[in-house]
Coordinates of C-alpha atoms in Angstrom, one line a residue:
Chain E
M1 CA 7.4 -27.2 2.3
R2 CA 9.1 -24.7 -0.4
L3 CA 6.9 -22.9 -2.8
A4 CA 7.6 -21.0 -6.1
T5 CA 5.6 -19.0 -8.7
Q6 CA 6.3 -20.3 -12.5
R7 CA 5.6 -17.3 -14.8
D8 CA 2.8 -18.0 -17.7
G9 CA 2.0 -14.5 -18.8
T10 CA -0.7 -14.0 -16.3
P11 CA -0.1 -11.5 -13.5
D12 CA -0.1 -14.1 -10.9
G13 CA 1.6 -17.0 -12.7
R14 CA 1.4 -20.8 -11.1
L15 CA 2.3 -22.4 -7.6
L16 CA 5.2 -24.6 -7.8
V17 CA 5.7 -26.9 -4.9
V18 CA 9.7 -27.2 -4.8
A19 CA 12.3 -30.1 -3.8
R20 CA 14.4 -29.3 -0.7
D21 CA 17.5 -29.2 -3.4
G22 CA 15.8 -26.8 -5.6
A23 CA 16.2 -29.1 -8.6
S24 CA 12.8 -30.2 -9.3
A25 CA 9.2 -28.8 -8.8
A26 CA 5.4 -29.8 -9.9
L27 CA 2.6 -27.8 -10.5
A28 CA 0.0 -27.4 -7.5
R29 CA -3.7 -27.6 -8.1
V30 CA -4.7 -24.8 -6.5
G31 CA -3.2 -22.5 -9.0
T32 CA -1.7 -19.5 -7.4
L33 CA 0.1 -18.6 -4.2
Q34 CA -3.0 -16.1 -3.3
A35 CA -5.4 -18.4 -4.0
A36 CA -3.4 -21.1 -1.7
L37 CA -3.4 -18.3 0.6
D38 CA -6.6 -17.4 0.8
R39 CA -8.1 -20.7 1.7
W40 CA -4.9 -22.3 2.9
T41 CA -6.2 -24.6 6.0
E42 CA -8.1 -26.1 3.2
V43 CA -5.4 -26.8 0.6
E44 CA -2.3 -27.1 3.3
A45 CA -2.6 -31.1 3.6
E46 CA -2.8 -31.3 0.0
L47 CA 0.4 -29.3 -0.8
R48 CA 2.1 -31.2 2.0
T49 CA 1.1 -34.4 0.2
L50 CA 2.4 -32.9 -3.0
A51 CA 5.7 -31.8 -1.5
E52 CA 6.2 -35.3 0.4
A53 CA 5.8 -36.5 -3.4
V54 CA 8.4 -34.1 -5.0
E55 CA 10.8 -34.9 -2.3
V56 CA 11.1 -38.5 -3.6
G57 CA 10.9 -37.7 -7.3
E58 CA 7.4 -39.0 -7.5
A59 CA 5.2 -36.0 -8.1
P60 CA 2.5 -36.4 -10.9
G61 CA 4.5 -34.0 -13.9
Q62 CA 7.5 -33.4 -11.7
A63 CA 10.0 -31.6 -13.6
A64 CA 13.6 -30.3 -13.5
L65 CA 13.3 -26.5 -12.2
D66 CA 14.8 -23.4 -14.1
V67 CA 14.8 -20.9 -11.8
S68 CA 15.2 -18.4 -14.5
T69 CA 11.2 -18.9 -15.4
L70 CA 10.5 -17.7 -11.7
A71 CA 8.6 -15.0 -10.7
A72 CA 8.7 -13.8 -7.1
P73 CA 6.3 -15.9 -4.8
L74 CA 3.9 -13.6 -4.9
P75 CA 4.2 -11.3 -7.9
R76 CA 1.8 -8.9 -6.5
A77 CA 0.0 -8.9 -2.9
W78 CA -2.6 -6.9 -1.7
Q79 CA -0.4 -5.2 1.2
W80 CA 3.0 -4.8 1.8
L81 CA 3.8 -3.4 5.4
D82 CA 7.6 -3.3 6.0
G83 CA 9.2 -2.8 9.4
S84 CA 12.5 -1.7 10.5
A85 CA 13.3 -3.9 13.5
Y86 CA 16.8 -3.8 13.7
P87 CA 17.9 -0.8 16.0
E88 CA 21.5 -0.6 14.9
H89 CA 20.5 0.4 11.9
G90 CA 18.8 3.5 13.2
R91 CA 21.5 4.1 15.7
L92 CA 24.2 4.1 12.9
M93 CA 22.3 6.3 10.8
Q94 CA 21.3 8.6 13.4
Q95 CA 25.2 9.1 14.8
A96 CA 26.5 9.5 11.4
F97 CA 24.2 12.3 10.1
D98 CA 23.4 13.7 12.9
L99 CA 19.8 12.9 12.9
P100 CA 17.5 13.1 15.6
A101 CA 16.3 9.9 17.3
I102 CA 13.1 8.2 16.5
E103 CA 11.7 8.4 19.7
T104 CA 9.2 5.6 19.8
D105 CA 9.2 2.2 21.6
R106 CA 6.6 0.8 18.8
P107 CA 7.6 -1.3 15.8
L108 CA 8.6 1.6 12.6
M109 CA 6.3 0.5 9.9
Y110 CA 5.6 2.1 6.6
Q111 CA 3.3 0.9 3.9
G112 CA 5.0 0.0 0.6
M113 CA 3.9 -0.5 -2.8
S114 CA 2.7 -4.1 -3.7
D115 CA 1.4 -4.4 -6.7
Q116 CA 4.7 -5.6 -8.5
F117 CA 7.3 -7.3 -6.8
L118 CA 10.1 -8.1 -9.1
G119 CA 11.8 -11.6 -9.9
A120 CA 15.1 -12.4 -8.3
L121 CA 17.2 -12.5 -11.4
D122 CA 15.0 -9.6 -13.5
D123 CA 16.7 -6.0 -14.3
V124 CA 15.8 -3.6 -11.8
P125 CA 15.0 -0.4 -14.2
L126 CA 15.0 3.1 -12.4
P127 CA 15.3 6.2 -13.5
S128 CA 18.2 8.1 -12.0
E129 CA 21.3 6.9 -10.7
A130 CA 21.2 10.4 -8.9
D131 CA 18.4 9.0 -6.7
G132 CA 21.1 7.4 -4.8
I133 CA 20.1 3.3 -5.6
D134 CA 20.5 1.1 -2.6
F135 CA 19.4 -2.5 -1.9
E136 CA 18.1 -3.3 1.3
G137 CA 18.5 -6.9 2.5
E138 CA 15.8 -8.1 4.6
L139 CA 13.6 -11.1 5.4
G140 CA 9.5 -11.3 5.2
V141 CA 6.8 -13.2 6.4
I142 CA 3.5 -13.7 4.1
V143 CA 0.1 -14.7 6.3
D144 CA -3.1 -15.9 5.8
A145 CA -6.4 -13.8 6.8
V146 CA -5.5 -12.0 10.4
P147 CA -8.2 -10.5 12.4
M148 CA -8.1 -6.8 13.6
G149 CA -6.7 -6.9 17.0
V150 CA -4.9 -10.3 17.3
T151 CA -2.1 -10.5 19.9
P152 CA 1.3 -11.8 19.0
M153 CA 0.9 -14.8 20.2
Q154 CA -2.4 -15.5 17.9
A155 CA -0.4 -13.8 15.2
L156 CA 2.2 -16.6 15.3
E157 CA -0.3 -18.8 14.2
H158 CA -1.1 -16.8 10.9
I159 CA 2.5 -16.9 9.6
R160 CA 2.4 -19.2 6.6
L161 CA 5.5 -18.4 4.7
V162 CA 8.8 -16.9 5.1
V163 CA 10.3 -15.2 2.2
Q164 CA 13.8 -13.0 1.4
I165 CA 13.2 -9.8 0.1
N166 CA 15.5 -6.9 -1.7
D167 CA 13.9 -3.6 -0.8
W168 CA 15.1 -1.2 -3.5
S169 CA 15.4 2.3 -2.2
L170 CA 16.3 5.5 -3.3
R171 CA 18.5 7.4 -0.7
A172 CA 18.7 11.0 -2.2
I173 CA 14.8 11.1 -2.1
A174 CA 14.4 9.0 1.4
P175 CA 14.8 11.8 3.9
V176 CA 13.0 14.3 1.9
E177 CA 10.1 12.2 2.2
M178 CA 11.1 10.8 5.7
K179 CA 10.9 14.7 6.7
T180 CA 7.2 15.3 5.7
G181 CA 6.1 12.4 8.0
F182 CA 4.0 10.9 5.1
G183 CA 6.6 8.0 4.6
W184 CA 7.8 7.2 1.4
V185 CA 6.4 6.9 -1.9
Q186 CA 9.2 8.3 -4.9
A187 CA 12.0 6.9 -2.3
K188 CA 10.6 2.9 -2.5
P189 CA 10.2 1.5 -6.1
A190 CA 9.1 -2.1 -6.3
C191 CA 10.8 -4.5 -4.5
S192 CA 12.5 -7.9 -5.3
V193 CA 12.1 -11.3 -3.9
A194 CA 14.0 -14.6 -3.5
P195 CA 12.3 -17.5 -5.5
F196 CA 11.5 -19.7 -2.7
A197 CA 8.7 -19.0 -0.1
V198 CA 8.9 -21.7 2.4
T199 CA 7.1 -23.0 5.5
P200 CA 8.2 -21.8 9.0
T201 CA 8.6 -25.6 10.1
V202 CA 11.4 -26.3 7.5
L203 CA 13.6 -23.9 8.9
G204 CA 13.5 -26.1 11.8
D205 CA 15.4 -24.3 14.9
A206 CA 16.3 -21.5 12.6
W207 CA 12.6 -20.3 13.1
R208 CA 12.2 -19.2 16.8
D209 CA 10.2 -16.6 18.6
G210 CA 9.2 -15.2 15.4
R211 CA 12.8 -14.5 14.0
V212 CA 14.3 -16.1 11.1
A213 CA 18.5 -17.2 12.0
A214 CA 19.6 -17.5 9.0
T215 CA 22.7 -15.8 7.7
L216 CA 22.2 -13.1 4.5
A217 CA 25.1 -13.1 2.4
I218 CA 25.1 -9.9 0.4
D219 CA 27.6 -9.3 -2.6
L220 CA 27.8 -6.4 -4.5
N221 CA 29.4 -6.4 -7.8
G222 CA 31.3 -10.0 -6.9
K223 CA 32.5 -8.8 -3.3
R224 CA 31.1 -9.6 0.4
F225 CA 29.4 -6.5 1.5
G226 CA 27.8 -8.3 4.3
A227 CA 26.5 -11.6 6.2
V228 CA 24.3 -11.0 8.9
D229 CA 22.1 -12.9 10.9
G230 CA 18.1 -12.3 10.8
A231 CA 17.4 -13.2 14.6
E232 CA 20.4 -12.1 16.4
E233 CA 19.2 -8.2 16.9
M234 CA 15.7 -8.4 15.8
A235 CA 13.8 -6.1 18.0
F236 CA 10.4 -7.5 17.5
G237 CA 9.4 -10.7 16.1
F238 CA 7.5 -10.9 13.0
H239 CA 4.5 -11.9 15.2
E240 CA 5.1 -8.7 16.8
L241 CA 4.8 -6.6 13.9
I242 CA 1.9 -8.5 12.7
A243 CA 0.4 -7.7 15.7
H244 CA 1.2 -4.1 15.5
A245 CA -0.1 -3.7 11.6
A246 CA -3.4 -5.1 12.7
R247 CA -4.0 -3.0 15.6
T248 CA -6.8 -1.2 13.7
R249 CA -7.3 -3.4 10.4
R250 CA -7.6 -6.7 9.3
L251 CA -5.0 -8.3 7.3
C252 CA -5.8 -9.8 3.9
A253 CA -4.4 -13.4 3.3
G254 CA -1.3 -12.6 1.3
T255 CA -0.1 -9.7 3.3
I256 CA 3.7 -9.5 3.1
V257 CA 5.4 -8.5 6.6
G258 CA 9.3 -7.2 6.2
S259 CA 11.6 -6.9 8.8
G260 CA 13.4 -4.2 7.5
T261 CA 17.4 -4.0 6.5
L262 CA 19.0 -6.8 8.9
S263 CA 21.7 -4.8 10.9
T264 CA 23.9 -5.9 13.7
S265 CA 26.4 -3.9 16.3
R266 CA 28.8 -6.6 15.0
H267 CA 29.1 -4.8 11.7
A268 CA 32.8 -4.7 11.8
A269 CA 33.0 -8.4 11.8
V270 CA 30.1 -9.0 9.2
G271 CA 29.3 -6.1 7.3
S272 CA 26.0 -4.7 6.7
S273 CA 22.7 -5.2 4.7
C274 CA 22.3 -1.9 2.6
L275 CA 24.4 0.9 1.3
S276 CA 23.3 3.4 3.4
E277 CA 24.5 1.8 6.5
G278 CA 27.5 1.1 5.2
R279 CA 28.1 4.8 4.2
A280 CA 27.0 5.6 7.6
I281 CA 29.9 3.4 9.4
D282 CA 32.2 4.9 6.9
V283 CA 31.6 8.5 8.0
I284 CA 31.7 7.2 11.5
S285 CA 35.2 5.7 10.7
G286 CA 36.3 8.9 9.1
R287 CA 36.3 7.3 5.2
S288 CA 35.0 8.5 2.6
P289 CA 31.5 6.8 1.8
T290 CA 31.0 4.1 -0.2
P291 CA 29.2 5.3 -3.4
F292 CA 25.4 4.3 -4.4
M293 CA 25.0 1.7 -7.4
R294 CA 25.4 2.8 -10.9
F295 CA 23.4 1.5 -13.7
G296 CA 25.0 -2.0 -14.5
D297 CA 25.8 -2.7 -10.8
R298 CA 25.0 -6.3 -9.7
V299 CA 23.9 -7.4 -5.9
R300 CA 23.5 -10.9 -4.9
M301 CA 21.9 -11.9 -1.6
E302 CA 21.6 -15.5 -0.1
A303 CA 20.2 -16.4 3.1
R304 CA 21.3 -19.5 4.7
V305 CA 19.9 -21.5 7.2
G306 CA 23.1 -23.4 8.1
D307 CA 24.4 -24.4 4.9
W308 CA 20.9 -24.4 3.1
P309 CA 20.1 -21.8 0.9
A310 CA 16.4 -22.0 1.7
F311 CA 15.3 -18.9 -0.2
G312 CA 17.3 -19.0 -3.4
I313 CA 19.1 -16.7 -4.9
I314 CA 18.3 -13.1 -5.5
D315 CA 21.0 -11.9 -8.4
Q316 CA 19.9 -8.7 -10.2
R317 CA 21.6 -5.8 -12.2
V318 CA 20.3 -2.0 -12.1
V319 CA 19.2 -0.6 -15.4
P320 CA 18.1 2.6 -16.9
A321 CA 14.5 2.5 -16.7
Chain D
M1 CA -20.4 7.5 -17.6
R2 CA -21.1 6.5 -14.0
L3 CA -20.0 3.2 -12.7
A4 CA -21.0 1.4 -9.5
T5 CA -20.0 -2.3 -8.3
Q6 CA -22.7 -5.0 -7.1
R7 CA -21.9 -7.0 -4.5
D8 CA -22.6 -10.7 -5.4
G9 CA -20.3 -12.6 -2.6
T10 CA -17.1 -12.3 -4.5
P11 CA -13.9 -10.0 -3.6
D12 CA -14.5 -7.7 -6.4
G13 CA -18.2 -7.9 -7.1
R14 CA -19.8 -7.5 -10.3
L15 CA -19.7 -4.0 -12.9
L16 CA -22.8 -2.1 -13.4
V17 CA -23.5 0.6 -15.8
V18 CA -25.7 3.1 -13.9
A19 CA -28.3 5.8 -15.2
R20 CA -27.6 9.6 -14.2
D21 CA -30.6 9.8 -12.1
G22 CA -29.3 6.7 -10.0
A23 CA -32.5 4.8 -10.6
S24 CA -31.8 1.8 -12.6
A25 CA -28.5 0.3 -13.9
A26 CA -27.5 -3.1 -16.1
L27 CA -24.7 -5.5 -15.9
A28 CA -21.7 -4.8 -18.0
R29 CA -20.2 -7.6 -20.0
V30 CA -16.6 -7.2 -18.8
G31 CA -17.4 -8.6 -15.2
T32 CA -15.5 -6.2 -12.9
L33 CA -14.4 -2.7 -12.6
Q34 CA -10.6 -4.0 -12.3
A35 CA -11.0 -6.1 -15.3
A36 CA -12.4 -2.7 -16.8
L37 CA -9.6 -0.3 -15.9
D38 CA -7.0 -3.5 -17.0
R39 CA -8.0 -3.2 -20.7
W40 CA -10.1 0.1 -20.5
T41 CA -9.3 1.2 -24.1
E42 CA -10.5 -2.0 -25.3
V43 CA -13.8 -1.7 -23.5
E44 CA -14.5 1.8 -23.1
A45 CA -16.5 2.1 -26.4
E46 CA -18.8 -1.0 -25.1
L47 CA -19.4 0.5 -21.9
R48 CA -20.2 3.9 -23.6
T49 CA -22.8 2.3 -25.5
L50 CA -24.2 0.2 -22.9
A51 CA -24.6 3.7 -20.9
E52 CA -26.6 5.2 -23.6
A53 CA -28.9 2.6 -23.3
V54 CA -29.3 2.7 -20.1
E55 CA -30.0 6.6 -20.1
V56 CA -32.9 5.9 -22.4
G57 CA -34.1 2.7 -20.5
E58 CA -33.3 0.6 -22.9
A59 CA -30.3 -1.9 -22.2
P60 CA -30.4 -5.6 -21.7
G61 CA -31.4 -6.6 -18.0
Q62 CA -31.9 -2.9 -16.8
A63 CA -33.1 -3.1 -13.0
A64 CA -34.3 -0.6 -10.6
L65 CA -30.9 0.0 -8.5
D66 CA -31.0 -0.7 -4.9
V67 CA -28.0 1.4 -3.7
S68 CA -28.2 -0.7 -0.5
T69 CA -26.3 -3.4 -2.7
L70 CA -23.5 -1.9 -3.8
A71 CA -20.0 -2.1 -2.5
A72 CA -17.3 0.5 -3.4
P73 CA -16.5 1.3 -7.0
L74 CA -13.1 -0.9 -6.3
P75 CA -13.7 -3.3 -3.3
R76 CA -10.5 -4.0 -3.3
A77 CA -7.3 -1.9 -5.2
W78 CA -3.6 -3.0 -5.7
Q79 CA -2.8 0.6 -4.8
W80 CA -3.9 3.7 -2.8
L81 CA -1.9 6.7 -2.8
D82 CA -3.4 9.6 -0.8
G83 CA -2.1 13.0 -1.0
S84 CA -2.6 16.1 0.8
A85 CA -3.4 19.0 -2.1
Y86 CA -4.9 21.6 0.4
P87 CA -2.4 23.9 1.8
E88 CA -4.8 25.3 4.2
H89 CA -5.5 22.1 6.1
G90 CA -1.9 21.9 7.1
R91 CA -1.8 25.4 7.6
L92 CA -4.4 25.5 10.5
M93 CA -3.2 22.0 11.8
Q94 CA 0.5 24.2 12.5
Q95 CA -1.2 27.1 13.6
A96 CA -3.5 25.3 16.3
F97 CA -1.1 22.7 17.7
D98 CA 2.4 24.7 17.1
L99 CA 3.7 21.8 14.8
P100 CA 6.7 23.1 12.5
A101 CA 5.9 23.3 9.0
I102 CA 5.9 20.7 6.7
E103 CA 8.8 22.2 4.3
T104 CA 8.3 20.8 1.0
D105 CA 7.5 22.2 -2.8
R106 CA 6.4 18.7 -4.0
P107 CA 2.9 16.8 -3.7
L108 CA 2.8 15.4 0.2
M109 CA 1.6 11.5 -0.2
Y110 CA 1.7 8.5 1.8
Q111 CA 0.4 4.9 0.4
G112 CA -2.4 3.3 2.7
M113 CA -4.5 0.2 2.8
S114 CA -5.9 -0.7 -0.6
D115 CA -7.1 -4.3 0.3
Q116 CA -10.2 -3.1 1.3
F117 CA -12.7 -0.5 0.8
L118 CA -15.8 0.0 2.5
G119 CA -19.3 0.9 0.8
A120 CA -20.9 3.8 1.3
L121 CA -23.4 2.6 3.8
D122 CA -21.5 0.2 5.6
D123 CA -20.9 0.3 9.2
V124 CA -17.2 1.5 10.1
P125 CA -16.0 -1.2 12.7
L126 CA -13.1 0.2 14.9
P127 CA -11.3 -0.9 17.7
S128 CA -11.4 2.2 20.4
E129 CA -13.3 5.6 20.7
A130 CA -10.0 6.6 22.8
D131 CA -7.9 6.5 19.1
G132 CA -10.0 9.7 18.5
I133 CA -12.0 8.6 15.1
D134 CA -12.5 11.1 12.5
F135 CA -13.3 11.6 9.4
E136 CA -11.3 13.1 5.9
G137 CA -13.8 14.0 3.3
E138 CA -11.8 13.5 0.0
L139 CA -12.3 13.3 -3.9
G140 CA -9.8 10.9 -5.8
V141 CA -9.4 9.6 -9.4
I142 CA -8.7 5.8 -10.5
V143 CA -6.2 5.5 -13.4
D144 CA -5.3 2.8 -16.0
A145 CA -1.9 1.6 -16.3
V146 CA 0.5 4.6 -15.9
P147 CA 4.2 4.3 -17.0
M148 CA 7.2 5.3 -14.9
G149 CA 8.4 8.9 -15.5
V150 CA 5.1 10.2 -16.9
T151 CA 4.7 14.0 -17.3
P152 CA 1.3 15.7 -15.4
M153 CA 0.2 16.4 -19.2
Q154 CA 0.7 12.8 -20.0
A155 CA -0.8 11.6 -16.9
L156 CA -3.9 13.6 -17.6
E157 CA -4.9 11.0 -19.9
H158 CA -4.7 8.2 -18.1
I159 CA -7.3 9.1 -15.3
R160 CA -10.5 7.4 -16.3
L161 CA -12.6 7.6 -13.2
V162 CA -13.6 10.5 -10.4
V163 CA -14.5 8.5 -7.1
Q164 CA -15.6 10.6 -3.4
I165 CA -13.7 9.4 -0.3
N166 CA -14.1 9.1 3.1
D167 CA -10.5 8.5 4.1
W168 CA -11.3 7.3 8.1
S169 CA -8.5 8.4 10.1
L170 CA -7.3 7.9 14.3
R171 CA -6.2 11.0 15.2
A172 CA -4.5 10.2 18.7
I173 CA -2.1 7.7 17.0
A174 CA -1.5 10.1 13.6
P175 CA 0.9 12.5 15.3
V176 CA 3.1 9.4 16.8
E177 CA 3.4 7.7 13.6
M178 CA 3.5 10.8 11.7
K179 CA 6.7 11.7 14.1
T180 CA 9.0 8.6 13.2
G181 CA 8.8 9.7 9.5
F182 CA 7.4 6.0 8.0
G183 CA 4.1 7.5 7.5
W184 CA 0.4 5.9 9.1
V185 CA -0.3 2.5 9.5
Q186 CA -2.5 2.1 12.4
A187 CA -3.6 5.6 11.9
K188 CA -5.3 4.9 8.5
P189 CA -8.0 1.8 8.8
A190 CA -10.0 1.1 5.7
C191 CA -11.4 4.0 3.8
S192 CA -14.7 4.2 2.5
V193 CA -16.1 5.4 -1.0
A194 CA -19.2 6.7 -2.4
P195 CA -21.3 4.2 -4.8
F196 CA -20.6 5.7 -8.2
A197 CA -17.3 6.3 -10.1
V198 CA -17.9 9.3 -12.9
T199 CA -15.7 9.7 -16.2
P200 CA -14.5 12.9 -16.1
T201 CA -16.2 13.9 -19.3
V202 CA -19.5 13.6 -17.2
L203 CA -18.8 16.4 -14.9
G204 CA -18.2 18.9 -17.9
D205 CA -16.9 22.3 -16.9
A206 CA -16.4 21.2 -13.1
W207 CA -13.4 18.9 -14.2
R208 CA -10.6 21.3 -14.9
D209 CA -7.1 21.4 -14.6
G210 CA -7.1 18.0 -13.2
R211 CA -9.6 19.2 -10.3
V212 CA -13.0 18.6 -9.7
A213 CA -15.2 21.7 -8.7
A214 CA -17.9 20.0 -6.7
T215 CA -19.1 20.8 -3.1
L216 CA -18.4 18.6 -0.8
A217 CA -21.4 18.5 2.1
I218 CA -20.4 16.8 4.9
D219 CA -23.1 16.2 8.0
L220 CA -22.2 15.0 11.2
N221 CA -25.1 13.6 13.2
G222 CA -27.6 15.3 10.8
K223 CA -25.7 18.8 11.3
R224 CA -23.7 20.7 8.7
F225 CA -20.1 20.4 9.2
G226 CA -18.3 21.5 5.8
A227 CA -19.4 22.1 2.5
V228 CA -16.0 23.0 0.7
D229 CA -15.3 23.2 -2.9
G230 CA -12.7 20.4 -4.5
A231 CA -11.1 23.0 -6.9
E232 CA -10.7 26.0 -5.0
E233 CA -7.7 26.0 -3.4
M234 CA -6.4 22.4 -4.4
A235 CA -2.5 23.3 -4.9
F236 CA -1.8 19.9 -7.2
G237 CA -4.1 19.0 -9.6
F238 CA -4.9 15.2 -9.5
H239 CA -2.4 14.9 -12.8
E240 CA 0.5 16.5 -10.7
L241 CA -0.2 14.2 -8.1
I242 CA -0.1 10.9 -10.5
A243 CA 3.3 12.3 -12.0
H244 CA 4.9 12.6 -8.6
A245 CA 3.6 8.9 -7.8
A246 CA 4.9 7.6 -11.0
R247 CA 8.2 9.4 -10.5
T248 CA 10.1 6.3 -9.7
R249 CA 7.5 3.2 -10.0
R250 CA 4.9 2.5 -12.9
L251 CA 1.4 2.6 -11.8
C252 CA -0.5 0.0 -12.0
A253 CA -3.9 -0.1 -13.5
G254 CA -6.9 0.5 -10.7
T255 CA -4.3 2.7 -8.8
I256 CA -6.3 5.2 -6.6
V257 CA -5.1 8.4 -6.2
G258 CA -6.7 11.2 -3.5
S259 CA -6.7 14.5 -2.9
G260 CA -6.4 14.5 1.0
T261 CA -9.0 16.4 3.1
L262 CA -10.8 19.1 1.0
S263 CA -9.7 22.5 2.9
T264 CA -10.3 26.2 2.3
S265 CA -9.6 29.4 3.8
R266 CA -13.3 30.3 3.6
H267 CA -13.6 28.0 6.5
A268 CA -15.3 30.5 8.6
A269 CA -17.9 30.6 5.9
V270 CA -18.3 27.0 4.8
G271 CA -16.7 24.8 7.4
S272 CA -14.2 22.0 7.2
S273 CA -13.9 18.3 5.9
C274 CA -12.6 16.9 9.0
L275 CA -13.3 16.8 12.6
S276 CA -9.5 17.4 13.4
E277 CA -9.3 20.4 10.8
G278 CA -12.5 21.8 12.9
R279 CA -11.0 21.3 16.2
A280 CA -7.6 23.6 15.1
I281 CA -10.2 26.2 14.0
D282 CA -11.5 25.7 17.6
V283 CA -8.5 26.1 19.5
I284 CA -7.4 29.1 17.2
S285 CA -10.7 30.7 17.9
G286 CA -10.2 30.1 21.8
R287 CA -13.5 27.4 21.7
S288 CA -13.5 24.4 23.4
P289 CA -12.5 21.6 20.3
T290 CA -15.4 19.3 19.0
P291 CA -14.7 16.0 20.4
F292 CA -14.1 13.0 18.3
M293 CA -16.4 10.6 16.8
R294 CA -18.1 8.3 19.4
F295 CA -19.6 4.6 18.2
G296 CA -22.9 5.2 17.0
D297 CA -22.4 8.7 15.8
R298 CA -22.9 8.8 11.7
V299 CA -21.4 10.7 9.2
R300 CA -22.8 11.7 5.4
M301 CA -21.2 13.1 2.8
E302 CA -22.4 13.7 -0.7
A303 CA -20.4 15.9 -3.1
R304 CA -22.7 18.1 -6.0
V305 CA -21.9 19.0 -8.9
G306 CA -24.0 22.2 -9.3
D307 CA -27.0 20.4 -8.4
W308 CA -26.1 16.5 -9.2
P309 CA -25.1 14.2 -6.6
A310 CA -22.5 12.8 -9.1
F311 CA -20.7 10.3 -6.6
G312 CA -23.9 9.2 -4.6
I313 CA -23.9 9.5 -0.9
I314 CA -21.6 8.2 1.8
D315 CA -23.5 7.6 5.0
Q316 CA -22.3 5.5 8.0
R317 CA -22.0 4.9 11.6
V318 CA -18.6 4.1 13.3
V319 CA -19.3 0.8 15.7
P320 CA -17.0 -1.1 17.8
A321 CA -15.0 -3.6 16.1

């Protein structure tokens, strides 16, 4: 099942069930994706029936889909918890910039801004090029209500949807905030989300052990920057990230949990998922670092499961706020 | 104007306008506090008219108020950004535990869990006494929509309500998470909020320079623990905290911004606003540190403006989750 949110002038939009080929869709009766997540076990069967009808072109009101009318699947969420589950990313940053290793055997995680997620084709308004504008290509999951204290195995059952995220980051501010120990506020403006949220089952074998075996192709101004696999070097599965987050809180339905920027020790062959890591590799290799993004620059992200662009395409331009 | 939220089985409850003496209240037509904040300039006059009628006992449907039926003023919010605006708190922690000073001239701030705020009399379910259960007595403000890049002076105009908060903290986890630089997830479970949110104007002279000159009396199991003033040593006013938060993001209506735990260099006379700081003072003074909270322990918090308990009373017991 593949879901999207149509903009309709309200903050949460209208939930669509989308065909596998992305060409058409039909409105779901439940109204919004948040409403569906609030009572997932009640509405799932109805959504699946609608999805089957959409697949054969026979859903009531089914119409051609214009992706430019779509918002993020959840245009706002009550909670966004982003992990950093690829150790190679941390290792490269530490090596290049002579940082102390983060000493922990637990998942790394911060709570980020969740009241606004940009749509996949929206311009990205930011205040200053001097802030070090960077993208972070990630995958994420959306859960229904998760009780406090769940085990990773129990958490697996609460993963309802998988999404593709660009976690915009401002690198001139990030280390300043990180040093305080308080995490990031200014360094993490609104994220962007690819148009389609998919149920884990439609990913088939690519959904395994709480990880997504999809290749995230990232193009910066039309030039390939990275094509990293989401499962290969993910140290903690999403179910483990959820259990970590739920240790002392229950997670509300619609909580989004992110993987952190995809990374691999095979970066020489396939590249990276953020400029900051690319710059770290430049420094380690004695090259002058790739510049951060300028106003007008574009980044395109498309994660493919086999040949299928399951989540659709993020393609955005940064602009002055 | 003094507002509260009546529980009605929905996640956001029903907005009440409450008399200054707290004895009676009337339902507001706008429905919820979030709805009021979403269009504050439209509904403010109507709310003020209702507040005037409530004060003379003549509002339609005005009835006696039972505080045990109240939720937090915002039972959930799209964003909670908590500062740490009292330098003495950091100084004491560093001195007692031989921590490195946090080198920054900017406000300290993290993004916390906002999808659930506990009511003032609710039990506080936590998983383990071994986590080091602690309270943090704070003040906070709630804003309407704040554009990205506002100045502190502009931010002042967006402060619509002032609240009193207990930012529950788990001290065995906090330093572990802080060391990662990612901020706190497990160490910061749901906060509690006192029943009444008040407009800055009703605080009179106690609202000045974006600070609240209220004394926060905290009693632990019936014994006075602290009575710290909110304005005296607050290094950044709420308007400055808001401008800091809005540097790279717009803040949605209903964003709550916290002061951090109230603290003063006059702690020998008036005490502290969290156990952790009290323990730091114990260590510095060569005493054995006050234990953290046990299941069944109670904490009571009441901030007074002159003699007036503007925000009402937080009085809660920690219980096993």
